[in-house]
CSV table of C-alpha atoms (C1' of nucleotides) in Angstrom, one decimal:
chain,number,residue,atom,x,y,z
A,4,MET,CA,51.3,10.7,79.2
A,5,ASP,CA,47.5,11.1,80.0
A,6,SER,CA,47.7,14.3,82.5
A,7,LEU,CA,47.3,18.1,81.4
A,8,VAL,CA,50.8,18.3,82.7
A,9,GLU,CA,52.1,16.1,80.3
A,10,ARG,CA,49.6,17.1,77.4
A,11,VAL,CA,51.1,20.6,77.5
A,12,LEU,CA,55.0,20.0,78.5
A,13,SER,CA,54.7,17.8,75.6
A,14,LEU,CA,53.0,20.6,73.3
A,15,VAL,CA,54.9,23.8,74.4
A,16,ASP,CA,58.5,21.2,73.8
A,17,ARG,CA,56.9,20.8,70.2
A,18,ILE,CA,56.7,24.2,69.5
A,19,PRO,CA,59.1,25.3,66.7
A,20,ASP,CA,61.8,27.8,66.7
A,21,GLY,CA,60.7,31.6,66.0
A,22,ARG,CA,57.2,30.4,66.4
A,23,VAL,CA,54.9,30.6,69.3
A,24,LEU,CA,51.4,29.7,71.0
A,25,SER,CA,49.3,32.0,73.0
A,26,TYR,CA,47.7,31.0,76.1
A,27,GLY,CA,44.4,29.9,75.0
A,28,ASP,CA,46.1,28.0,71.5
A,29,VAL,CA,47.8,25.6,74.3
A,30,ALA,CA,44.6,25.0,76.2
A,31,GLU,CA,42.5,24.5,73.5
A,32,LEU,CA,45.1,22.4,71.8
A,33,THR,CA,45.6,20.3,75.2
A,34,ALA,CA,41.7,20.1,76.1
A,35,ALA,CA,42.5,22.1,79.5
A,36,PRO,CA,39.9,23.5,80.7
A,37,THR,CA,40.9,27.3,80.4
A,38,PRO,CA,44.3,28.7,80.0
A,39,ARG,CA,45.2,29.7,83.6
A,40,HIS,CA,46.3,26.2,84.2
A,41,VAL,CA,48.7,26.3,80.9
A,42,GLY,CA,49.9,29.0,83.1
A,43,GLN,CA,49.9,27.0,86.1
A,44,VAL,CA,51.9,24.2,84.2
A,45,LEU,CA,54.6,26.3,83.0
A,46,ALA,CA,54.7,28.0,86.2
A,47,ARG,CA,55.5,24.5,88.0
A,48,HIS,CA,57.6,22.5,85.1
A,49,GLY,CA,58.1,25.7,82.7
A,50,ASN,CA,61.7,24.8,83.1
A,51,GLU,CA,61.5,21.8,81.7
A,52,VAL,CA,60.4,23.2,78.2
A,53,ALA,CA,60.5,26.2,75.8
A,54,TRP,CA,58.2,28.7,78.0
A,55,TRP,CA,59.1,31.4,76.2
A,56,ARG,CA,57.6,30.5,73.2
A,57,VAL,CA,54.1,30.9,75.1
A,58,LEU,CA,52.3,34.0,75.4
A,59,ARG,CA,49.3,35.9,75.8
A,60,ALA,CA,46.7,36.3,73.6
A,61,ASP,CA,47.8,39.6,72.4
A,62,GLY,CA,51.2,38.8,71.9
A,63,THR,CA,52.7,40.1,74.7
A,64,PRO,CA,54.5,38.1,77.3
A,65,ALA,CA,53.5,37.9,81.4
A,66,PRO,CA,54.5,40.8,82.9
A,67,HIS,CA,57.5,39.1,85.4
A,68,LEU,CA,59.1,37.3,82.4
A,69,ARG,CA,58.7,40.0,79.8
A,70,ASP,CA,62.3,41.1,79.6
A,71,GLN,CA,63.6,37.5,79.0
A,72,GLN,CA,60.9,36.2,76.9
A,73,LEU,CA,61.1,38.9,74.7
A,74,ALA,CA,64.6,38.4,74.7
A,75,LEU,CA,64.5,34.8,74.1
A,76,LEU,CA,62.2,35.0,71.5
A,77,ARG,CA,64.1,37.9,69.7
A,78,ALA,CA,67.4,35.9,69.7
A,79,GLU,CA,65.2,32.8,67.9
A,80,GLY,CA,64.1,35.5,65.2
A,81,THR,CA,60.5,35.4,66.0
A,82,PRO,CA,58.4,38.3,64.2
A,83,MET,CA,57.9,41.0,66.7
A,84,ALA,CA,55.5,43.5,66.5
A,85,PRO,CA,56.6,46.9,65.4
A,86,SER,CA,56.4,48.4,68.9
A,87,GLY,CA,58.8,45.4,70.2
A,88,GLU,CA,56.7,45.2,73.0
A,89,GLY,CA,55.9,42.0,71.8
A,90,VAL,CA,55.3,40.0,69.1
A,91,ASP,CA,53.4,39.6,65.8
A,92,LEU,CA,51.1,36.9,66.5
A,93,HIS,CA,49.4,37.0,63.2
A,94,ARG,CA,53.1,36.1,61.7
A,95,ALA,CA,54.7,34.2,64.8
A,96,ARG,CA,51.7,31.7,65.9
A,97,TRP,CA,52.3,28.3,65.0
A,98,GLU,CA,49.8,26.8,63.2
A,99,PRO,CA,50.2,22.6,63.9
A,100,TYR,CA,48.1,22.1,61.3
A,101,PRO,CA,49.0,23.7,57.9
A,102,SER,CA,46.2,25.8,56.0
A,103,VAL,CA,43.7,24.0,53.2
A,104,GLY,CA,46.3,22.7,50.4
A,105,ARG,CA,48.8,21.0,52.7
A,106,GLU,CA,48.7,17.6,54.6
A,107,PRO,CA,49.2,17.4,58.2
A,108,ASP,CA,52.7,16.3,59.3
A,109,PRO,CA,52.2,13.0,60.5
A,110,GLN,CA,55.6,13.6,62.3
A,111,GLN,CA,53.8,16.2,64.9
A,112,SER,CA,50.9,14.2,65.3
A,113,LEU,CA,49.1,15.6,68.2
A,114,PHE,CA,47.0,13.8,71.1
A,115,GLU,CA,43.0,13.5,69.5
B,9,DC,C1',39.0,17.7,103.7
B,10,DC,C1',38.9,22.7,101.5
B,11,DG,C1',40.8,27.2,100.4
B,12,DG,C1',43.8,30.5,97.8
B,13,DT,C1',46.5,31.1,93.9
B,14,DG,C1',47.8,31.5,89.3
B,15,DA,C1',52.9,32.5,83.6
B,16,DC,C1',44.9,34.0,81.4
B,17,DT,C1',40.6,36.1,78.5
B,18,DA,C1',36.9,38.5,77.4
B,19,DC,C1',34.0,41.8,78.3
B,20,DT,C1',32.2,46.3,80.3
B,21,DA,C1',32.8,51.8,81.6
C,16,DG,C1',42.2,55.0,73.0
C,17,DT,C1',43.3,52.6,78.6
C,18,DA,C1',41.4,50.5,83.3
C,19,DG,C1',39.2,47.5,86.0
C,20,DT,C1',36.8,43.1,86.6
C,21,DA,C1',34.8,38.6,87.1
C,22,DG,C1',34.7,34.0,85.6
C,23,DC,C1',38.0,30.2,85.2
C,24,DC,C1',39.4,25.4,87.2
C,25,DA,C1',43.4,21.6,88.6
C,26,DC,C1',47.2,21.6,91.9
C,27,DC,C1',49.1,22.5,96.6
C,28,DG,C1',49.6,23.2,101.2
DNA sequence: CCGGTGACTACTA
DNA sequence: GTAGTAGCCACCG
């Protein structure tokens, strides 16, 4: 696994239920050049992973997937924004490495 | 080989 | 507060 595609799919697949990441987050965690590339990867291989746990920087899903993605997220108990048009990123955003006070979970080791 | 194409973002008006 | 635009760069045809 060296390709960007592999890394992105691998990471997305590790997002826990009820949690989400923005395209920008995934891009950074996978060393993808830009968030657009994350979208590119998911567009081609999204069917293999939990693509619905990846959304825009403001917590709203992409237009064509809006309905289904919101449904899936809600079904998993993801904290939704009051408006219901997206998720509450501040609560739903997955933090691969827990904040200070806890050790990183070796089981969730990333790449670098 | 080369240009079009995005499941994006941040910035400006 | 919303709407439009420029930059982004690997991948596929």
